Short mmCIF file of C-alpha atoms in Angstrom, two decimals:
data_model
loop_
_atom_site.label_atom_id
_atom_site.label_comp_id
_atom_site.label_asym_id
_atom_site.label_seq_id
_atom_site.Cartn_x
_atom_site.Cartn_y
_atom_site.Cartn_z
CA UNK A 1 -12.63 25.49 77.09
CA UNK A 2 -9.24 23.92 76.85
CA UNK A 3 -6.81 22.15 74.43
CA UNK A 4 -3.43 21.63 74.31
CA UNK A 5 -1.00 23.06 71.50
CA UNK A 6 1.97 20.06 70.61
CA UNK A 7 5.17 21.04 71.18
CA UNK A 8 8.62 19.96 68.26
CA UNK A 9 9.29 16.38 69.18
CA UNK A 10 13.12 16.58 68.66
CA UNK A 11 14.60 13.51 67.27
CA UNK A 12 18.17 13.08 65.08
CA UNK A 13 19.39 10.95 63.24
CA UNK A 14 23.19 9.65 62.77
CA UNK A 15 25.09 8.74 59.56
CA UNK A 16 26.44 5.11 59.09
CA UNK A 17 29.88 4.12 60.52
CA UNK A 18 32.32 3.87 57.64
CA UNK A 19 34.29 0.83 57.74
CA UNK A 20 37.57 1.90 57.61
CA UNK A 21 39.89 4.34 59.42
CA UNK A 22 40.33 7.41 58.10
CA UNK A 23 42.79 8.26 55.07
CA UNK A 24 46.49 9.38 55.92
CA UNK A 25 46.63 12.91 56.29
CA UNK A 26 48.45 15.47 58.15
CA UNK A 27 46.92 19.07 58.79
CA UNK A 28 48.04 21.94 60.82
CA UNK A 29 46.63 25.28 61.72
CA UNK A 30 48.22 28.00 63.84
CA UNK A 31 46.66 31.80 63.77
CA UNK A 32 48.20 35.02 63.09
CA UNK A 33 47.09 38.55 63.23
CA UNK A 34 43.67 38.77 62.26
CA UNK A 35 43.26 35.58 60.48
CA UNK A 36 43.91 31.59 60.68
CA UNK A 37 45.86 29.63 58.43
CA UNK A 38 45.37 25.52 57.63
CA UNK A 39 47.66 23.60 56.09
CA UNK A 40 46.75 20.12 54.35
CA UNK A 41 48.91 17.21 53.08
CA UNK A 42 47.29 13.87 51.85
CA UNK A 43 47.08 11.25 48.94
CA UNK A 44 45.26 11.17 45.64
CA UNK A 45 43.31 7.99 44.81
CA UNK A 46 46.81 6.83 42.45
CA UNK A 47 48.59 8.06 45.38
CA UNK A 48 50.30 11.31 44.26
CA UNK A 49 50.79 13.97 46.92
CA UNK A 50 48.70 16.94 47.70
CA UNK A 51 48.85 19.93 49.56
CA UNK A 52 46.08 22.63 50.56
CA UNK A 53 46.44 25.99 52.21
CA UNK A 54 44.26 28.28 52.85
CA UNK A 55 43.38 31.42 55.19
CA UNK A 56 40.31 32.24 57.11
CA UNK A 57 38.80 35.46 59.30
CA UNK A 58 39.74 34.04 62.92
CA UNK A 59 36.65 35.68 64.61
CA UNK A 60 34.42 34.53 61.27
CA UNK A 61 36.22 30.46 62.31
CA UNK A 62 35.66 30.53 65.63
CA UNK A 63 31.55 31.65 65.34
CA UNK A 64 31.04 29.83 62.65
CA UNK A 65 32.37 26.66 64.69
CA UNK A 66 30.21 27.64 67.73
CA UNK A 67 26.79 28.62 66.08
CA UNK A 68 25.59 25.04 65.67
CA UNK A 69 24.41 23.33 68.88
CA UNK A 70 22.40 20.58 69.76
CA UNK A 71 18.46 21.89 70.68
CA UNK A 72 15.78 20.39 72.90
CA UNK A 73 12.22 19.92 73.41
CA UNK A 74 12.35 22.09 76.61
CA UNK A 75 14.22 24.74 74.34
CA UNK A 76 11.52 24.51 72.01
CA UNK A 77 8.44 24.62 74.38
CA UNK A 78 10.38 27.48 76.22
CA UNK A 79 10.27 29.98 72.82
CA UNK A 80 6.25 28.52 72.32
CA UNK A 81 5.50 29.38 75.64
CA UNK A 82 7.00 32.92 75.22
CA UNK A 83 5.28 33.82 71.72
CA UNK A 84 2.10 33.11 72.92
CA UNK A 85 1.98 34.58 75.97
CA UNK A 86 2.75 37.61 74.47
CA UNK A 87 -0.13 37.20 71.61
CA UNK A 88 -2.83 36.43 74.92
CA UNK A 89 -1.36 39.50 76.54
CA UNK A 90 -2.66 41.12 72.84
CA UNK A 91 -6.18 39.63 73.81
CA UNK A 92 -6.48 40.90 77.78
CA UNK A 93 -9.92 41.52 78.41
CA UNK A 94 -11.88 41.71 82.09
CA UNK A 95 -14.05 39.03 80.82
CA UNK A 96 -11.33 36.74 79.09
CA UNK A 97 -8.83 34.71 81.33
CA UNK A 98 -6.63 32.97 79.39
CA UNK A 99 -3.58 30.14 80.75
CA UNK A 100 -1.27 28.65 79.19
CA UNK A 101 0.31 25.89 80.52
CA UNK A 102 3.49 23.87 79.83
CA UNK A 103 2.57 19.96 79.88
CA UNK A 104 4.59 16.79 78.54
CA UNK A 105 5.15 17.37 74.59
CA UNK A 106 3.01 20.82 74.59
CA UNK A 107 1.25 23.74 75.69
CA UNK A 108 -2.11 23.44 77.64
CA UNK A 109 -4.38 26.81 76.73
CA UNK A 110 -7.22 27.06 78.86
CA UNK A 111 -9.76 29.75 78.69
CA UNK A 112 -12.68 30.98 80.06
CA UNK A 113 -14.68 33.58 78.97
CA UNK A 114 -17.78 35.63 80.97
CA UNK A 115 -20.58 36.92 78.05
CA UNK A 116 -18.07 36.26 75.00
CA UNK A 117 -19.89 33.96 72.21
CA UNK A 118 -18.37 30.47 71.80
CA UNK A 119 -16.95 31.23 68.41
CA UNK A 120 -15.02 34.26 69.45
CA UNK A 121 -13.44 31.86 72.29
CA UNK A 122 -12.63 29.23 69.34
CA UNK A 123 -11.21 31.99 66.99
CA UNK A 124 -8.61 32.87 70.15
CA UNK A 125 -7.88 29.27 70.10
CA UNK A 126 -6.92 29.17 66.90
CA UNK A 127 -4.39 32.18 66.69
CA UNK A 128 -2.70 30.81 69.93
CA UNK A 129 -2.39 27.92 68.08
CA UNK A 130 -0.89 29.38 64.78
CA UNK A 131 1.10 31.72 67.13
CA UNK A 132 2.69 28.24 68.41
CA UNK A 133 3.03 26.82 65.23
CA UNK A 134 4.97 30.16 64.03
CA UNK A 135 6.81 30.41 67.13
CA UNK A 136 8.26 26.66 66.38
CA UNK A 137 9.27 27.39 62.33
CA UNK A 138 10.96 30.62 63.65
CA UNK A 139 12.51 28.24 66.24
CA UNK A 140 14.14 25.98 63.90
CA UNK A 141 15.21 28.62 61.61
CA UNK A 142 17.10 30.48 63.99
CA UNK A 143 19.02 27.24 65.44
CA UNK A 144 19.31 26.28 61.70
CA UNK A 145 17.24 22.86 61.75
CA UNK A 146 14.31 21.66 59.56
CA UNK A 147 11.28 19.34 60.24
CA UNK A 148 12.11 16.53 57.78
CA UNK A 149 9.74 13.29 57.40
CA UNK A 150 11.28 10.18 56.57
CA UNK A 151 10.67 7.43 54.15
CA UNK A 152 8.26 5.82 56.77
CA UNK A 153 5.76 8.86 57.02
CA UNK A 154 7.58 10.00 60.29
CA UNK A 155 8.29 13.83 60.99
CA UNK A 156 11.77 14.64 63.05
CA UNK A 157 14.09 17.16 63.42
CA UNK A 158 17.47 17.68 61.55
CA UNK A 159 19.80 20.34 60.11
CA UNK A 160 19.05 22.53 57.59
CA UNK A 161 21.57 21.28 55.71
CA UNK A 162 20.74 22.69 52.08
CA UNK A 163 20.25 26.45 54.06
CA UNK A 164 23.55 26.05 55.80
CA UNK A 165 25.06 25.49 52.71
CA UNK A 166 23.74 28.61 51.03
CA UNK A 167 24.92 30.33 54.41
CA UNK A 168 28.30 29.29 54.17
CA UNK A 169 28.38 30.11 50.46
CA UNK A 170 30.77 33.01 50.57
CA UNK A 171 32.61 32.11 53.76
CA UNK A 172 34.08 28.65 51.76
CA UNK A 173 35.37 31.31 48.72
CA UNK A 174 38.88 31.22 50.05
CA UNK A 175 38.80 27.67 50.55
CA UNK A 176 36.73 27.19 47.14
CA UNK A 177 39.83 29.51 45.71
CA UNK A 178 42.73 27.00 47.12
CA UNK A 179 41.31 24.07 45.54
CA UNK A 180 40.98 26.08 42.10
CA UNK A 181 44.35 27.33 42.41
CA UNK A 182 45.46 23.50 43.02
CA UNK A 183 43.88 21.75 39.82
CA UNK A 184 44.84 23.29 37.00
CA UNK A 185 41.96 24.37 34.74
CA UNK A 186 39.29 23.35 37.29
CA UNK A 187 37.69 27.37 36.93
CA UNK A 188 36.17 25.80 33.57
CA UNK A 189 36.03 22.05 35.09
CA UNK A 190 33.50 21.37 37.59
CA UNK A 191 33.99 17.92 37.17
CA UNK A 192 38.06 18.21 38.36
CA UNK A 193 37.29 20.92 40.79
CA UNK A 194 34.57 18.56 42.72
CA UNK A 195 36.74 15.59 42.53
CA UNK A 196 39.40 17.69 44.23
CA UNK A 197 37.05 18.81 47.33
CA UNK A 198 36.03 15.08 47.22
CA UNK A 199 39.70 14.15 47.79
CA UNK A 200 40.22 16.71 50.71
CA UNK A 201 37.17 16.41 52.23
CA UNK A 202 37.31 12.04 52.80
CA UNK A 203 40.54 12.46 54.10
CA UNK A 204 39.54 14.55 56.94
CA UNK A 205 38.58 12.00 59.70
CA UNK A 206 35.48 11.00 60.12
CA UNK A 207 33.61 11.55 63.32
CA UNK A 208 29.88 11.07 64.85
CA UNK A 209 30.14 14.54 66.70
CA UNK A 210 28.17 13.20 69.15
CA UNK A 211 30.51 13.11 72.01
CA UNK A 212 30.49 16.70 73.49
CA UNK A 213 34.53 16.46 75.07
CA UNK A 214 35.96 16.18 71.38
CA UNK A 215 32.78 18.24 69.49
CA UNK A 216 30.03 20.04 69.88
CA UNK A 217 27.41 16.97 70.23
CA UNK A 218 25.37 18.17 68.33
CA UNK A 219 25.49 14.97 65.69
CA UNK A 220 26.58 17.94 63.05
CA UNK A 221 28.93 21.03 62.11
CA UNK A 222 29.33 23.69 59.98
CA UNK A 223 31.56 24.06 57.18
CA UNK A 224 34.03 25.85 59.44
CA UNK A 225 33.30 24.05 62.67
CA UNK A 226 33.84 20.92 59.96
CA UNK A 227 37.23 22.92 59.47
CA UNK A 228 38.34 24.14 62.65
CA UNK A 229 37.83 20.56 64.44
CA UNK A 230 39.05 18.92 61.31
CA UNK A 231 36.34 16.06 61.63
CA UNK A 232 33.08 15.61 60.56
CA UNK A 233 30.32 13.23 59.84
CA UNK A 234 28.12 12.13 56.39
CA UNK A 235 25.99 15.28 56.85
CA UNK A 236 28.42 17.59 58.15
CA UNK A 237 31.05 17.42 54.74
CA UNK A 238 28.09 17.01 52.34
CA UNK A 239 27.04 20.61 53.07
CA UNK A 240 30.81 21.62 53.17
CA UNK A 241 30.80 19.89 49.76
CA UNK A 242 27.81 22.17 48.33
CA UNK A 243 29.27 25.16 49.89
CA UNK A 244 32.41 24.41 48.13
CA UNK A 245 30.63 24.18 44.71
CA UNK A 246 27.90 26.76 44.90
CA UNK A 247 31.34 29.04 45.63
CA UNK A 248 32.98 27.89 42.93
CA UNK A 249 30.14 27.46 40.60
CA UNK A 250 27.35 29.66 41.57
CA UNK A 251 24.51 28.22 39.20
CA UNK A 252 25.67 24.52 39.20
CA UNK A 253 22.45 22.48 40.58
CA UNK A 254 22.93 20.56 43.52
CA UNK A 255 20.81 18.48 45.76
CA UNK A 256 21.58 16.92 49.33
CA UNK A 257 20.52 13.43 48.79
CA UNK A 258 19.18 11.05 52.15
CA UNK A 259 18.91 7.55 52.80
CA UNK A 260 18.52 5.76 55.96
CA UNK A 261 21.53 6.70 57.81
CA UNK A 262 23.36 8.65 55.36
CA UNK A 263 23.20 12.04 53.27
CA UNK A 264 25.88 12.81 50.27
CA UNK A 265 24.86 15.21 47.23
CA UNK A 266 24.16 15.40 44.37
CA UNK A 267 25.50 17.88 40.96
CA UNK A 268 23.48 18.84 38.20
CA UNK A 269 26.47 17.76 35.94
CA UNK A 270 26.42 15.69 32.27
CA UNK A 271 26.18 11.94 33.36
CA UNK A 272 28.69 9.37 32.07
CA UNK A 273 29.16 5.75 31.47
CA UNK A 274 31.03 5.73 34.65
CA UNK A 275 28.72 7.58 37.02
CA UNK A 276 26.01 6.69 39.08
CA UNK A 277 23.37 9.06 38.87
CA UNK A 278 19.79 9.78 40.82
CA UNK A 279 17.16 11.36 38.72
CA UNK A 280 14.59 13.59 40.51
CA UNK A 281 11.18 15.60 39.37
CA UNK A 282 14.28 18.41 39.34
CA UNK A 283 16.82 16.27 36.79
CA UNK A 284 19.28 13.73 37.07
CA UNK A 285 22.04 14.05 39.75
CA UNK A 286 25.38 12.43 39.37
CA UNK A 287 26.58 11.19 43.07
CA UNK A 288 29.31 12.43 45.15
CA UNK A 289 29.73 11.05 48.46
CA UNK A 290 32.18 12.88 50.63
CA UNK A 291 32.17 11.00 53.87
CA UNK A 292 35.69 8.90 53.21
CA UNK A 293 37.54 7.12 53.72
CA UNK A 294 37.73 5.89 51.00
CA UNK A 295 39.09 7.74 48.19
CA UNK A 296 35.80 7.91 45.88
CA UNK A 297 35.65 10.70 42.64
CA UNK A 298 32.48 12.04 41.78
CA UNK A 299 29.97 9.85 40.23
CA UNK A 300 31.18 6.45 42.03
CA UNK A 301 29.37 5.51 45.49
CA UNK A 302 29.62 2.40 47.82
CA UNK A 303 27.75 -0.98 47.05
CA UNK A 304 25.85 -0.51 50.67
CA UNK A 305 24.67 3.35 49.46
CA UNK A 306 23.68 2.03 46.06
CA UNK A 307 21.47 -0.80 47.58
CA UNK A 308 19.86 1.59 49.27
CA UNK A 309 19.26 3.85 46.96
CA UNK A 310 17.61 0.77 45.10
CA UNK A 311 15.56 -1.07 47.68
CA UNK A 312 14.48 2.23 49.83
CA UNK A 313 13.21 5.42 49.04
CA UNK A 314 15.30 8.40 49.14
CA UNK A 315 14.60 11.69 50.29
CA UNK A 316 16.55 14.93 48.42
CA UNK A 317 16.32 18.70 49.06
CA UNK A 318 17.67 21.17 46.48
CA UNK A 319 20.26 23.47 47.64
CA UNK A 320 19.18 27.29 46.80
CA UNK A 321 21.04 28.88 44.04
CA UNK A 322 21.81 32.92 45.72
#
């Protein structure tokens, strides 16, 4: 008997090319002692000036910058192979020969069996196969990506974004902090805080990270490597963005909203006449698109993203409360 046992089809995707050049800033960073400083300056919406500064763990910056990377199919098949090899070695038996083989986009088991019933053979196949199956969620969890499907039924790889967020939870507190110490009252104003991180984050310059000289390629950073390279994609400073608030506000809903070619979130917050809103089987989401450059508070999105978010479905994935 033989089958073979499918192997993750990695696929990404990229966010849309904003139209514009990125919004004046200036930003420095230099490290001392234990730790690494970053310094901000850039332009409100009405143009007044702002400054940011804030501290972070140098060895914490430079992982969290470098635990992101780009994965591949052979990657993938090379962990499958390895988990279930080691579940046949569990089923060695003088009459059992069992060979697993890697092919194009899987894993070919044969097996032959001298005096064992058919159904016994079958019942091998079967935990091979779930041992493959496991082998590939246990995959994508440790590289931080998800299986995602999109609006046209297909299944592909991406980040994890909503569990990255929740990783990077407590590592954004002293950034979450500087912003809170910078708008006055914003402890007891989501609404100001968010539009603040909004601000800080569009004005960092937008980049596909796709290039691996200037990034790590990988399409997508973390909240620090968003930080430490001081560029990032659609993706990359939504999930900065819901770090940022789940630090700041710990039980404030939020939701990573996608459309084709683009991700921004979504906050659980009281809609207005103002804001544009999504609602979801989870409640209504007011929109906050971080991408830049263009200087946009929460609840206001671009005419392109609103289109789409009329003519196509979107997908959205709640970020976990700790």
């Amino acid at each position: 008997m033989r089958t073979a046992a499918s192997t993750l089809c990695i696929l990404f995707t990229a966010c849309l090319l904003p139209l514009a050049a990125h919004a004046a800033q200036t930003f420095n960073t230099g490290t001392r002692g234990g730790g690494q400083d970053f310094a901000y300056t850039y332009n409100t919406a009405d143009g007044q000036a702002r400054a940011l500064q804030f501290r972070l763990n140098l060895d914490d910056i430079r992982r969290g910058s470098e635990e992101f990377r780009r994965i591949s199919t052979g990657d993938s098949q090379a962990y499958r192979l390895a988990a279930m090899q080691k579940v046949a070695q569990g089923m060695q038996n003088p009459n059992l020969d069992i060979r697993l083989t890697p092919i194009p986009n899987g894993i070919d088991i044969a097996m032959r069996g001298r005096g064992i019933p058919r159904n016994v053979l079958e019942q091998n196949y079967k935990v091979l196969e779930e041992a493959g199956r496991n082998a590939d969620s246990t995959f994508l969890a440790n590289h931080m990506y998800a299986v995602a499907r999109s609006a046209g039924n297909v299944d592909f790889i991406r980040p994890d974004h909503a569990a990255i967020a929740k990783r990077y939870t407590g590592a954004m507190q002293p950034v979450a902090q500087a912003i809170l110490q910078q708008v006055p009252g914003a402890s007891q104003n989501p609404r100001a805080f968010i539009n603040a991180a909004l601000n800080w984050l569009q004005t960092i310059p937008y980049d596909t990270l796709d290039n691996r000289t200037t990034s790590n390629g990988a399409g997508f950073q973390t909240p620090y490597g968003l930080i430490l390279g001081n560029m990032g994609d659609c993706d990359s400073k939504a999930t900065a963005l819901a770090a940022l608030i789940r630090a700041a506000y710990p039980s404030l809903p939020l939701t990573i909203i996608y459309v084709p070619d683009h991700a921004f979130l979504g906050v659980g917050l009281p809609q207005t006449d103002a804001d544009y809103a999504l609602s979801t089987q989870h409640g209504i989401f007011v929109l906050a698109d971080a991408t830049g450059p263009r200087l946009s508070p929460l609840g206001q999105i671009d005419t392109e993203t609103r289109d789409k978010l009329k003519r196509q479905s979107s997908k959205t994935e709640l970020v976990p409360i700790r």
